[in-house]
CSV table of N, CA and C in Angstrom, one decimal:
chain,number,residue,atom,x,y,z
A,1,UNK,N,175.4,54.5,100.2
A,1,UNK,CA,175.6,55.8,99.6
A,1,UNK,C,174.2,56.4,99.3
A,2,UNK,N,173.9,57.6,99.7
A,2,UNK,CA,172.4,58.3,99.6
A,2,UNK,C,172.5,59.2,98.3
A,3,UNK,N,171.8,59.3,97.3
A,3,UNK,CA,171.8,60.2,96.6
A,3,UNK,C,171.9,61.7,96.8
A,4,UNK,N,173.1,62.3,96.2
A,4,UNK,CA,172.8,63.4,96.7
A,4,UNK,C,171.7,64.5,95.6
A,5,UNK,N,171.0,64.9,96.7
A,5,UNK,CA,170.2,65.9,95.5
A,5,UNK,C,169.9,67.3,95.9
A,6,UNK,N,170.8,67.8,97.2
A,6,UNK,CA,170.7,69.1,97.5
A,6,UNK,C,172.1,69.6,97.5
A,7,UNK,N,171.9,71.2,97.5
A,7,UNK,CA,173.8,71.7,97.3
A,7,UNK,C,174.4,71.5,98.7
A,8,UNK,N,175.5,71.3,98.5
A,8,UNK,CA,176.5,71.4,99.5
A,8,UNK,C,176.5,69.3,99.9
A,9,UNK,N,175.6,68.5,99.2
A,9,UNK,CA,176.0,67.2,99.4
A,9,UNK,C,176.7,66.8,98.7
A,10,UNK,N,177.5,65.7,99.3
A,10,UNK,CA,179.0,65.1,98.8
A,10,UNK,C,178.4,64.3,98.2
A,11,UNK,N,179.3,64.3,96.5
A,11,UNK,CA,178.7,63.2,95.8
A,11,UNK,C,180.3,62.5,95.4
A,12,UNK,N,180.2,61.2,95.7
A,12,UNK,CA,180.6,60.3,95.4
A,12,UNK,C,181.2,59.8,94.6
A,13,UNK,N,182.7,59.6,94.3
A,13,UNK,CA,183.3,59.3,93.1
A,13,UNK,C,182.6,57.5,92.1
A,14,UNK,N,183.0,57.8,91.4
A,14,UNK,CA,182.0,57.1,90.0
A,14,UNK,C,183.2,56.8,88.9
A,15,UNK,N,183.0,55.5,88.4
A,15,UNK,CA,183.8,55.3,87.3
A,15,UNK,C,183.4,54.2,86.0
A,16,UNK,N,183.5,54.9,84.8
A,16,UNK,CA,182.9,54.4,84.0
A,16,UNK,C,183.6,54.5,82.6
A,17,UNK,N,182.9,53.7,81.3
A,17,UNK,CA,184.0,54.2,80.1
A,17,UNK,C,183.1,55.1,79.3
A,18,UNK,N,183.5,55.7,78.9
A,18,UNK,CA,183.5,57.1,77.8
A,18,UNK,C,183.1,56.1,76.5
A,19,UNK,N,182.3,57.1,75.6
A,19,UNK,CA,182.2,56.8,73.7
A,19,UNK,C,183.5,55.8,73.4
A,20,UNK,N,184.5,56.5,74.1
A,20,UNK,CA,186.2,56.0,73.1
A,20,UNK,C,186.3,54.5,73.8
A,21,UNK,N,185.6,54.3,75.0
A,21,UNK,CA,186.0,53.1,75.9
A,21,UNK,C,187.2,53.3,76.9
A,22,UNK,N,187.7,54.7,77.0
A,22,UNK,CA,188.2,54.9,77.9
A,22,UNK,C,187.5,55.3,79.5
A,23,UNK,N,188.3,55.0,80.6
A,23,UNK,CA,187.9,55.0,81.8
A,23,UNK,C,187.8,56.4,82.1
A,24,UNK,N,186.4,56.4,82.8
A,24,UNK,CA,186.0,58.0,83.3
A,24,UNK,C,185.8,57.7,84.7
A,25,UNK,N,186.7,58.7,85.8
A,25,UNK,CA,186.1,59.0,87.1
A,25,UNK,C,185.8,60.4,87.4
A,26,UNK,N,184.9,60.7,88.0
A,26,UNK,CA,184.1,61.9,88.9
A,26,UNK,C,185.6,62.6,89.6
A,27,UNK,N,186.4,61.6,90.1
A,27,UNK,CA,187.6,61.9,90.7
A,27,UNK,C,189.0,62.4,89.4
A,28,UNK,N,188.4,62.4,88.5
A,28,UNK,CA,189.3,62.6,87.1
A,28,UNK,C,189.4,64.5,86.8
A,29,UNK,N,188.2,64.6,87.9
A,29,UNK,CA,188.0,66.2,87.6
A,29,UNK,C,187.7,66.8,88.6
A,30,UNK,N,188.7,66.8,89.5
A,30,UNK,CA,188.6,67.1,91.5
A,30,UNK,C,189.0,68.7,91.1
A,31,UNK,N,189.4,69.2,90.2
A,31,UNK,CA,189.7,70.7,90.1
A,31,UNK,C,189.2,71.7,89.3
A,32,UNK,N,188.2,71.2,88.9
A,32,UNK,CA,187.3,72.1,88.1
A,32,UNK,C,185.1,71.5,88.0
A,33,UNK,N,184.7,72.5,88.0
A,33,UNK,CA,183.4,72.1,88.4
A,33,UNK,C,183.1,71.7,87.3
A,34,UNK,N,181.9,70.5,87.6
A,34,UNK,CA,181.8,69.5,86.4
A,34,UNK,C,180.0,69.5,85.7
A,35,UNK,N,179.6,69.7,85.0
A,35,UNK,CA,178.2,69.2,84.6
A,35,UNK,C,178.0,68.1,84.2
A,36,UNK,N,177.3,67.1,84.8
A,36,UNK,CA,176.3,65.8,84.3
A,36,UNK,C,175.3,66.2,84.2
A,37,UNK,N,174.7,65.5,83.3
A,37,UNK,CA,173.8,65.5,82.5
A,37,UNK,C,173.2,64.2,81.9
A,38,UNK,N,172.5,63.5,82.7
A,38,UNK,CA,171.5,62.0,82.6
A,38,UNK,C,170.6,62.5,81.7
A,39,UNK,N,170.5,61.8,80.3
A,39,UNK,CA,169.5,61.6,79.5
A,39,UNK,C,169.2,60.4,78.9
A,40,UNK,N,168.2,60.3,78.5
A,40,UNK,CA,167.3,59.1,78.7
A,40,UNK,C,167.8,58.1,77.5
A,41,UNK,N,168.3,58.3,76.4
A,41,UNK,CA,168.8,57.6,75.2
A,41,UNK,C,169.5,58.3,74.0
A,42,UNK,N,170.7,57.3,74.0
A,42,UNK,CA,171.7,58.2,72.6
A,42,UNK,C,170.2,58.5,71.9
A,43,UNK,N,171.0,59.5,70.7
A,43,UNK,CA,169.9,59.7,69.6
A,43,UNK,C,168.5,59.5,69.5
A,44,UNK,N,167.6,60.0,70.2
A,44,UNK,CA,166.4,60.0,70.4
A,44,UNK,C,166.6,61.6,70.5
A,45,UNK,N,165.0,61.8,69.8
A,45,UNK,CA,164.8,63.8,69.2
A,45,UNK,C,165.4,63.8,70.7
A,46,UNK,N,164.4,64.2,71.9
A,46,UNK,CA,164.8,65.1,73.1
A,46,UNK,C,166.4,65.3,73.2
A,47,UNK,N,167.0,63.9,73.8
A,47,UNK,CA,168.1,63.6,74.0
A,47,UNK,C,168.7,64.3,72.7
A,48,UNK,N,168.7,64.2,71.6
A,48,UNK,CA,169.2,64.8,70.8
A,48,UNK,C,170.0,66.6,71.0
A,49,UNK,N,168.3,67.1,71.4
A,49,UNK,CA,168.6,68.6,71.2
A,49,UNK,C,169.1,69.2,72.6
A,50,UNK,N,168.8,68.1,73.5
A,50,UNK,CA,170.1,68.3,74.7
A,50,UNK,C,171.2,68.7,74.8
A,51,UNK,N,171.9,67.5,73.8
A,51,UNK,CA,173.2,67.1,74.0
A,51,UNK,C,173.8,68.1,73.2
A,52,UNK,N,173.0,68.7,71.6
A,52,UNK,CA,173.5,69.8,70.7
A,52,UNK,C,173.6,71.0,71.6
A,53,UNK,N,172.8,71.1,72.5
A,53,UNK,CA,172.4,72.2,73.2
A,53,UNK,C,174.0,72.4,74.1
A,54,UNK,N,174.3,71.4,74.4
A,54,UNK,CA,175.8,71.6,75.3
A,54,UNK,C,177.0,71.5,74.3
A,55,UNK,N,176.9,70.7,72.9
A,55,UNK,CA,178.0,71.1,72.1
A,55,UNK,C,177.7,72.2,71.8
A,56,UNK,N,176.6,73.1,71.7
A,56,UNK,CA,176.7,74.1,71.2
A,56,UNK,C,177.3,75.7,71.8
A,57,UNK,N,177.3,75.1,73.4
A,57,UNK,CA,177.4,76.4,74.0
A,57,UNK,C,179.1,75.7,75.2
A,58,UNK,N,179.5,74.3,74.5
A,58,UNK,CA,180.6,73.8,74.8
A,58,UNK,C,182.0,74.3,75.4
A,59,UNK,N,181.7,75.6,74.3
A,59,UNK,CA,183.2,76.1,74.2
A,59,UNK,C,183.1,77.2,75.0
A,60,UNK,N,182.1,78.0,75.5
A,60,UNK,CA,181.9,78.9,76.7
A,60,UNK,C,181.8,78.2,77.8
A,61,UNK,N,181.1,77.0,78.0
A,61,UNK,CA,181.3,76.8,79.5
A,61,UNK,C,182.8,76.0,79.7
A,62,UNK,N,183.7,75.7,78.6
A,62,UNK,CA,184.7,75.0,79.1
A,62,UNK,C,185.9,76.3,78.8
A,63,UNK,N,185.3,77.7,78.8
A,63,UNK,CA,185.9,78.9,79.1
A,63,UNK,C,185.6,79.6,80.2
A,64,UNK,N,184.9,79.2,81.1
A,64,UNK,CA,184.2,79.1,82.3
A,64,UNK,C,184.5,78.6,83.5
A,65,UNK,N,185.4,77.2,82.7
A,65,UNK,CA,186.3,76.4,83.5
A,65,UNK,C,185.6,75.3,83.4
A,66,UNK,N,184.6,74.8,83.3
A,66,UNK,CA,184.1,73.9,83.4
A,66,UNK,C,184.1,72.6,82.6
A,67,UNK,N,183.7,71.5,83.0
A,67,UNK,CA,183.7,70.3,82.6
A,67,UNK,C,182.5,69.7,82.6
A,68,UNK,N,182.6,69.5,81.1
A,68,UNK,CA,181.1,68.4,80.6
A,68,UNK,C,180.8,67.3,80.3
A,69,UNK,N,180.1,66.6,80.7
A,69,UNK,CA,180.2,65.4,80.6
A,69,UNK,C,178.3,64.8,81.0
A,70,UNK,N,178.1,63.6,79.6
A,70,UNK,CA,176.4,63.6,79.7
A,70,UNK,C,176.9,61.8,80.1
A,71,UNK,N,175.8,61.2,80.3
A,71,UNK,CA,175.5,59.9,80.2
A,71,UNK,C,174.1,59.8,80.7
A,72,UNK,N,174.1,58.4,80.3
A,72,UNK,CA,172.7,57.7,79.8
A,72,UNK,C,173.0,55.5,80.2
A,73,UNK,N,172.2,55.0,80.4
A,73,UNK,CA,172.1,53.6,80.2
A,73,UNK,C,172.3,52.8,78.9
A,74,UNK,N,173.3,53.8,78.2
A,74,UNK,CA,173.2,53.0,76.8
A,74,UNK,C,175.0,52.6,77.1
A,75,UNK,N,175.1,52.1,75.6
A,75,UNK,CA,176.1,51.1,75.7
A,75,UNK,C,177.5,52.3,74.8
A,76,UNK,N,178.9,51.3,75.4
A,76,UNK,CA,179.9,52.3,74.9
A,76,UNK,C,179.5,52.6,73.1
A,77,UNK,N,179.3,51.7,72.8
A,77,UNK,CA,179.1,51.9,71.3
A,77,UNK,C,178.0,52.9,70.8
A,78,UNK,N,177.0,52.3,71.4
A,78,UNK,CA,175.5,53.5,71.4
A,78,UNK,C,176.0,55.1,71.5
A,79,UNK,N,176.9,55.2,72.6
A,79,UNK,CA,177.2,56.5,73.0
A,79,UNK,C,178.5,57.2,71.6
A,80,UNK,N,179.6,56.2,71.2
A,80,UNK,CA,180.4,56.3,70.2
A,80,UNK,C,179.5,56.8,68.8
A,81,UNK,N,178.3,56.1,68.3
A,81,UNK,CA,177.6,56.4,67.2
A,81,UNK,C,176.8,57.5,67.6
A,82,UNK,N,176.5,58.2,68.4
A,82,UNK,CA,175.6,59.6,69.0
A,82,UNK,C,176.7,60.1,69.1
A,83,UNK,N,177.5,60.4,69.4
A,83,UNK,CA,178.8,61.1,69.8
A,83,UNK,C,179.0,61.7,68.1
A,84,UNK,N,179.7,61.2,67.2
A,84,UNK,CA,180.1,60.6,65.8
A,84,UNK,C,179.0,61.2,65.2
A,85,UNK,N,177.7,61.3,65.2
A,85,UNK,CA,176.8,61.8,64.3
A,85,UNK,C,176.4,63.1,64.8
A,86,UNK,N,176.4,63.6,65.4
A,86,UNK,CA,176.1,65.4,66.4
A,86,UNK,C,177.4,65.8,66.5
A,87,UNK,N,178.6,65.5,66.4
A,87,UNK,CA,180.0,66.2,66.7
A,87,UNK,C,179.8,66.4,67.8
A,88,UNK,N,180.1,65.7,69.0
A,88,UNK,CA,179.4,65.9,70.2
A,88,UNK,C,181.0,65.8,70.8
A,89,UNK,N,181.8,67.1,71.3
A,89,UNK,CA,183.4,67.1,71.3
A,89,UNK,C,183.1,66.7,72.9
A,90,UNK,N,182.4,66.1,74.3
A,90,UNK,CA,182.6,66.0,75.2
A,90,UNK,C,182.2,64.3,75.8
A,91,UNK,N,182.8,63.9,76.5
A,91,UNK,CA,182.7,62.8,76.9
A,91,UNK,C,181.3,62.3,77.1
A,92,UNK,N,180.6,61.0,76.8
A,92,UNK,CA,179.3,60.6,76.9
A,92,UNK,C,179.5,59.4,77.3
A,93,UNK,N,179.6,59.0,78.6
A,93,UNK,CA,179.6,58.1,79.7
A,93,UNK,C,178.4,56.9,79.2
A,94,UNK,N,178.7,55.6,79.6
A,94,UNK,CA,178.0,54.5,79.4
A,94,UNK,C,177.7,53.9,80.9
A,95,UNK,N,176.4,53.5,80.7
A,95,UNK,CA,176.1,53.2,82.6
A,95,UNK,C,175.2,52.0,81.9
A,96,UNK,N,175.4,51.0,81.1
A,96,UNK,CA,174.3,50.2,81.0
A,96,UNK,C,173.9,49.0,82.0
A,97,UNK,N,175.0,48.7,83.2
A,97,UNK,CA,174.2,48.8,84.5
A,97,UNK,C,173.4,49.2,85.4
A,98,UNK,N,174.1,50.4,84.6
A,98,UNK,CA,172.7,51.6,85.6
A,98,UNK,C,173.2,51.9,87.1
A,99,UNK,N,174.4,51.5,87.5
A,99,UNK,CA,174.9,52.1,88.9
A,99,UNK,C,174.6,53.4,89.1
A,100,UNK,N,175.4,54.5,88.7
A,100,UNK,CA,175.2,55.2,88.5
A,100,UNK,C,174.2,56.0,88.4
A,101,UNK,N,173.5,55.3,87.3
A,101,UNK,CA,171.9,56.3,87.7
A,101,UNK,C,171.0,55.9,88.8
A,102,UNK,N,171.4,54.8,89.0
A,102,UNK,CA,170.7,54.7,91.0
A,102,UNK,C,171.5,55.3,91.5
A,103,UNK,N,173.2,55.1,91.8
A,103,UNK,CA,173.4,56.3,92.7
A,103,UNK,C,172.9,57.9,92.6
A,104,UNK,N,172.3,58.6,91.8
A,104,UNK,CA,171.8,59.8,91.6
A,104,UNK,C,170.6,59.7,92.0
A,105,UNK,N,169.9,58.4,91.1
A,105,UNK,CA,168.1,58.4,91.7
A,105,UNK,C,167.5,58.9,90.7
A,106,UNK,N,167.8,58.6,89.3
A,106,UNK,CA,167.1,59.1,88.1
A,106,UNK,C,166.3,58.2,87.5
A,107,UNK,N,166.7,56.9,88.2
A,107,UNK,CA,165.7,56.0,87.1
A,107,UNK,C,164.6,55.8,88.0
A,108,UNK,N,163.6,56.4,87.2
A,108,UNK,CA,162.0,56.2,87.5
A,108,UNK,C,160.8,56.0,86.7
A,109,UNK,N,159.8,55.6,87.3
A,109,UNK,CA,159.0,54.9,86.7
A,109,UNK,C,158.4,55.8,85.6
A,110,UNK,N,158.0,55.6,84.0
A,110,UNK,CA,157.2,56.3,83.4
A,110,UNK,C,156.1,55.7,82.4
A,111,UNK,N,155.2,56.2,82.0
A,111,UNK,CA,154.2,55.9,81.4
A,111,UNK,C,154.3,56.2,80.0
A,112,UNK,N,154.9,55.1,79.3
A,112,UNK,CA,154.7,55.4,77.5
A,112,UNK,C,154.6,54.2,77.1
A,113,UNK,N,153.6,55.1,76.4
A,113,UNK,CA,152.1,54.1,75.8
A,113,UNK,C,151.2,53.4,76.4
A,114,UNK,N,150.9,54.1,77.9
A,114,UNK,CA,150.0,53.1,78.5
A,114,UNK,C,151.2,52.3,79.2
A,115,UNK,N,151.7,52.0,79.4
A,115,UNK,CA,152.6,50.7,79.9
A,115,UNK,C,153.7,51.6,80.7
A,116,UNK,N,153.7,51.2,82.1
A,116,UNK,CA,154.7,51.5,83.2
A,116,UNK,C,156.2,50.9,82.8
A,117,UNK,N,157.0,52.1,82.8
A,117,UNK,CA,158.8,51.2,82.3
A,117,UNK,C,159.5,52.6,83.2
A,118,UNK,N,160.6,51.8,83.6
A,118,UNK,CA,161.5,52.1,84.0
A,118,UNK,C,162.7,52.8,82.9
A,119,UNK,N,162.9,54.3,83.4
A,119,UNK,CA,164.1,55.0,82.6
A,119,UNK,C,164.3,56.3,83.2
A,120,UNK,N,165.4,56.9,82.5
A,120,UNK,CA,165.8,58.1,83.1
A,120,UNK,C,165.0,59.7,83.0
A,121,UNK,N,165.1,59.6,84.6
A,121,UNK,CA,163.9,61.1,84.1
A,121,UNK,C,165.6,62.5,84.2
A,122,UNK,N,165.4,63.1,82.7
A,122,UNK,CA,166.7,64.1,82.5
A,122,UNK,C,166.6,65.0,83.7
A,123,UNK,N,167.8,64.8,84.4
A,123,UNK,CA,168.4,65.4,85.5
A,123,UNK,C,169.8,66.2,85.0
A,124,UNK,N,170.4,67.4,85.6
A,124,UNK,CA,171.5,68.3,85.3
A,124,UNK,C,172.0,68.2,86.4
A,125,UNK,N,173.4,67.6,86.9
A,125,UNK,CA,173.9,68.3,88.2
A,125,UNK,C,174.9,69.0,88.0
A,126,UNK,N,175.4,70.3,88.5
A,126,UNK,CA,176.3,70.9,88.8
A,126,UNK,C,177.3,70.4,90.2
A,127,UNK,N,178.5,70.0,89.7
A,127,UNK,CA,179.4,69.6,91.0
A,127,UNK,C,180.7,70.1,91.1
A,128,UNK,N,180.9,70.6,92.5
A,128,UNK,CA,182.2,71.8,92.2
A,128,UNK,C,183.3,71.2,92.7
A,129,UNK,N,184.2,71.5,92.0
A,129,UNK,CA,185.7,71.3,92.2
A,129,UNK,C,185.9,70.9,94.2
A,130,UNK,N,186.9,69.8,94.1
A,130,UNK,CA,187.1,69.3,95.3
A,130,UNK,C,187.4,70.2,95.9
A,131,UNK,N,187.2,70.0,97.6
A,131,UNK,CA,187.4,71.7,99.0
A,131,UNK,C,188.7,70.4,99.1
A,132,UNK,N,189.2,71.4,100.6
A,132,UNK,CA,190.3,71.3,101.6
A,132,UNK,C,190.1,69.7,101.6
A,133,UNK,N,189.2,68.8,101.5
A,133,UNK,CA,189.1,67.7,102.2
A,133,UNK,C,189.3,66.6,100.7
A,134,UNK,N,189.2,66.9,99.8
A,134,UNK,CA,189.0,66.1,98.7
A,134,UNK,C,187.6,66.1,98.5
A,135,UNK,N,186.5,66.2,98.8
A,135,UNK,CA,185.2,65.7,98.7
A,135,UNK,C,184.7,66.9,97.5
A,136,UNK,N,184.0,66.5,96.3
A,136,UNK,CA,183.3,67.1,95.4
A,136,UNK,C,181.9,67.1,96.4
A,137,UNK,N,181.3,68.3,96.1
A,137,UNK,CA,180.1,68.7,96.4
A,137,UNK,C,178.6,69.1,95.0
A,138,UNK,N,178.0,68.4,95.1
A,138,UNK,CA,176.6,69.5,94.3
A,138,UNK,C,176.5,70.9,94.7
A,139,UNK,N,176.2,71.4,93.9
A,139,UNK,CA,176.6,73.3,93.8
A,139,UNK,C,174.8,73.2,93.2
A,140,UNK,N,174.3,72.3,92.5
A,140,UNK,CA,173.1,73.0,91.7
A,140,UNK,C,172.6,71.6,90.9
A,141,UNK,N,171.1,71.3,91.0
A,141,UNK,CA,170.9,70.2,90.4
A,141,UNK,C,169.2,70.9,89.7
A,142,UNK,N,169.0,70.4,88.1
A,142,UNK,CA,168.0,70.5,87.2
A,142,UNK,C,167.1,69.2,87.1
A,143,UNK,N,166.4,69.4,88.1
A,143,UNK,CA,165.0,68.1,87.8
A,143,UNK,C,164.6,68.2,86.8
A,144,UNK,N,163.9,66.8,86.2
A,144,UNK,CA,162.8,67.1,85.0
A,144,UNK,C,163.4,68.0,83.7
A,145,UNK,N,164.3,67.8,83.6
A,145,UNK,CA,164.8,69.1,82.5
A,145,UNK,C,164.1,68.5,81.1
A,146,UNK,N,163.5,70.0,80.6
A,146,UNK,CA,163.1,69.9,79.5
A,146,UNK,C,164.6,70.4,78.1
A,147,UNK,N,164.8,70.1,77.1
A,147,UNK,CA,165.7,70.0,76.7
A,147,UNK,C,165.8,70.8,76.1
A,148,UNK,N,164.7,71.8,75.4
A,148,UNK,CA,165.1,73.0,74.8
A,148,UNK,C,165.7,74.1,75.4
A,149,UNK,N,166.7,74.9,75.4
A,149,UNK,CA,167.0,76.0,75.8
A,149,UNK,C,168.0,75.3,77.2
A,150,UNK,N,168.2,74.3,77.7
A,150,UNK,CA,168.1,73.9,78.9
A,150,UNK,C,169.9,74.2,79.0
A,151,UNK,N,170.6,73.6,77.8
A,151,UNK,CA,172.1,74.1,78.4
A,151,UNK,C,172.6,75.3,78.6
A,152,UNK,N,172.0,76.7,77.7
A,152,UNK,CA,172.1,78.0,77.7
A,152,UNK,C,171.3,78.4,79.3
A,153,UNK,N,170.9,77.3,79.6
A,153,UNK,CA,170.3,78.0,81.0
A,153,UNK,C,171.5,77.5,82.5
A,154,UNK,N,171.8,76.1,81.9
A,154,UNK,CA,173.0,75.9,82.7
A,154,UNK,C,174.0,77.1,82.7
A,155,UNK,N,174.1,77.1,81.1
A,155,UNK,CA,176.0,77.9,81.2
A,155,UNK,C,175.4,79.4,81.3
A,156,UNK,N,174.1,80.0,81.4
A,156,UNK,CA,173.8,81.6,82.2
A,156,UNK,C,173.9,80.8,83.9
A,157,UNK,N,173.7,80.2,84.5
A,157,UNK,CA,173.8,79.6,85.8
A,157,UNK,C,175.3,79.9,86.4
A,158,UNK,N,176.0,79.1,85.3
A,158,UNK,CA,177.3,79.1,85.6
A,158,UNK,C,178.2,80.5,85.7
A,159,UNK,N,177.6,81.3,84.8
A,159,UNK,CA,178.4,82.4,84.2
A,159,UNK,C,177.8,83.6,85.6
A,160,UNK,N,176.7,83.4,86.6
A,160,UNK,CA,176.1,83.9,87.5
A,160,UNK,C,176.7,83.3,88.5
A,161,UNK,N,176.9,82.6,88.3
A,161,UNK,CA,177.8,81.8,89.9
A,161,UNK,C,178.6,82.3,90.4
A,162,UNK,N,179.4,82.2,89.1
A,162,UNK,CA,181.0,82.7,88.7
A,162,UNK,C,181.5,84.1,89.2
């Protein structure tokens, strides 16, 4: 399976547990377009003002039709205590395998402190509701996202799509 990272590529169903420890699939949401959102660690500032950034503007893009949903390489629990402390009402996916973020292609090499380490560089994809064939498509992908302002720019994206 190739990453997809241009519009109109099929991306590949995915399954994993949520904060609650309930099972999450990509295929759980074949009828409505979906937002991921890879960031790099529960509760850390950036990741922080991210994730507020999408509870904050939550309830318009899930008037929009849309579905949100973030994850990261942290653990179900990690994501349950970040969830719990931000009132964060949408699913936060656990990949501490990291499938997942190799199938996208986010974990890359970075320099903090001098010292080369592997983690996630914050990516946004937009993926739309399954066509005629079943297959979910990318509609819209945010490299490098810097996290201020960054979900009011999604849900103006979405609301321009639309």
């Amino acid at each position: 399976m190739s990453a997809p990272t241009q519009p109109n590529d099929i991306v590949e169903n995915f399954t994993t547990q949520d904060q609650d420890g309930n099972t999450v699939s990509l295929a759980d949401h074949v009828a409505s377009p979906v937002v991921l959102f890879f960031y790099p660690r529960a509760d850390t500032s950036g990741c922080t003002i991210e994730a507020c950034g999408f509870r904050d503007t939550f309830t318009q893009l899930r008037k929009a039709g849309v579905v949100v949903l973030g994850i990261s390489r942290d653990t179900v629990k990690a994501q349950k205590k970040f969830a719990v402390k931000y009132d964060l009402q949408y699913p936060l996916l656990a990949d501490p395998d990291e499938k997942i973020c190799d199938y996208f292609g986010v974990i890359k090499p970075k320099n903090m402190y001098g010292k080369l380490v592997k983690g996630i560089e914050r990516t946004t994809y937009l993926i739309a509701p399954a066509d005629s064939e079943g297959k979910q498509r990318l509609l819209h992908v945010w490299p490098k996202v810097k996290p201020e302002g960054h979900a009011e720019a999604v849900l103006n994206h979405v609301k321009n799509a639309g």
